C-alpha cells in the first residue's frame, strides 16, 4: 500500500529484506516514515510482547517502540545498469548505490 502510494518499485528481495527504488529521495523518505508510523501504531498480537525485541517501549511518556522493529535505509544514485531477472522477468537494478544501501541497512543492526 505505501509502496504504490510513493511510486516505489520492488527491485529485489535480499534474505529477509526488500530493496525498493523510488523516483526521488523524498518519495523514499515519505515511504519509510509512513511505513514506520504504521508499524508503530499497529495493533500487534498480545503474544508478541513476550519477545523483548517486540515489547512496547515508552520514553518520557511518548511511544518509542511497539511490535516488530524494521530497519530501513535510504541511498541515492542511479543504477549502473538494468537487467531482467530470468526467473521473475522483473527488472533488476545493478550498481554501487545498491551496495551502499545494503551497507547502511546493515549498520542499523
mmCIF file of C-alpha atoms in Angstrom, residues 18-65:
data_model
loop_
_atom_site.group_PDB
_atom_site.id
_atom_site.type_symbol
_atom_site.label_atom_id
_atom_site.label_comp_id
_atom_site.label_asym_id
_atom_site.label_seq_id
_atom_site.Cartn_x
_atom_site.Cartn_y
_atom_site.Cartn_z
ATOM 1 C CA UNK A 18 13.484 -5.903 0.390
ATOM 2 C CA UNK A 19 15.170 -3.413 -1.923
ATOM 3 C CA UNK A 20 12.911 -0.721 -3.366
ATOM 4 C CA UNK A 21 13.603 2.020 -5.905
ATOM 5 C CA UNK A 22 11.848 5.400 -5.904
ATOM 6 C CA UNK A 23 11.769 8.347 -8.280
ATOM 7 C CA UNK A 24 13.167 10.786 -5.713
ATOM 8 C CA UNK A 25 14.781 10.676 -2.259
ATOM 9 C CA UNK A 26 11.693 12.495 -0.920
ATOM 10 C CA UNK A 27 9.490 9.637 -2.188
ATOM 11 C CA UNK A 28 11.778 7.144 -0.418
ATOM 12 C CA UNK A 29 11.734 9.162 2.813
ATOM 13 C CA UNK A 30 7.938 9.513 2.754
ATOM 14 C CA UNK A 31 7.599 5.766 2.212
ATOM 15 C CA UNK A 32 9.951 4.944 5.109
ATOM 16 C CA UNK A 33 8.432 7.404 7.556
ATOM 17 C CA UNK A 34 4.873 6.356 6.658
ATOM 18 C CA UNK A 35 5.678 2.662 6.966
ATOM 19 C CA UNK A 36 7.440 3.181 10.308
ATOM 20 C CA UNK A 37 4.486 5.188 11.653
ATOM 21 C CA UNK A 38 2.072 2.456 10.542
ATOM 22 C CA UNK A 39 4.189 -0.227 12.232
ATOM 23 C CA UNK A 40 4.468 1.844 15.421
ATOM 24 C CA UNK A 41 0.700 2.343 15.614
ATOM 25 C CA UNK A 42 -0.313 -1.172 14.501
ATOM 26 C CA UNK A 43 -2.361 -3.399 16.797
ATOM 27 C CA UNK A 44 0.083 -6.258 17.322
ATOM 28 C CA UNK A 45 -0.973 -9.617 18.833
ATOM 29 C CA UNK A 46 -0.585 -9.617 22.625
ATOM 30 C CA UNK A 47 1.635 -12.725 22.487
ATOM 31 C CA UNK A 48 4.230 -10.713 20.561
ATOM 32 C CA UNK A 49 5.019 -8.742 23.723
ATOM 33 C CA UNK A 50 6.548 -11.940 25.180
ATOM 34 C CA UNK A 51 9.564 -11.236 22.976
ATOM 35 C CA UNK A 52 11.877 -8.487 24.281
ATOM 36 C CA UNK A 53 12.577 -7.298 20.715
ATOM 37 C CA UNK A 54 8.885 -6.572 20.173
ATOM 38 C CA UNK A 55 7.812 -5.101 23.500
ATOM 39 C CA UNK A 56 6.168 -1.705 23.721
ATOM 40 C CA UNK A 57 8.592 0.950 24.971
ATOM 41 C CA UNK A 58 7.775 4.462 26.167
ATOM 42 C CA UNK A 59 10.262 7.275 26.775
ATOM 43 C CA UNK A 60 9.183 10.385 28.687
ATOM 44 C CA UNK A 61 5.578 9.345 28.144
ATOM 45 C CA UNK A 62 5.913 9.014 24.350
ATOM 46 C CA UNK A 63 5.528 5.753 22.460
ATOM 47 C CA UNK A 64 9.009 4.897 21.168
ATOM 48 C CA UNK A 65 8.717 1.254 20.056
#
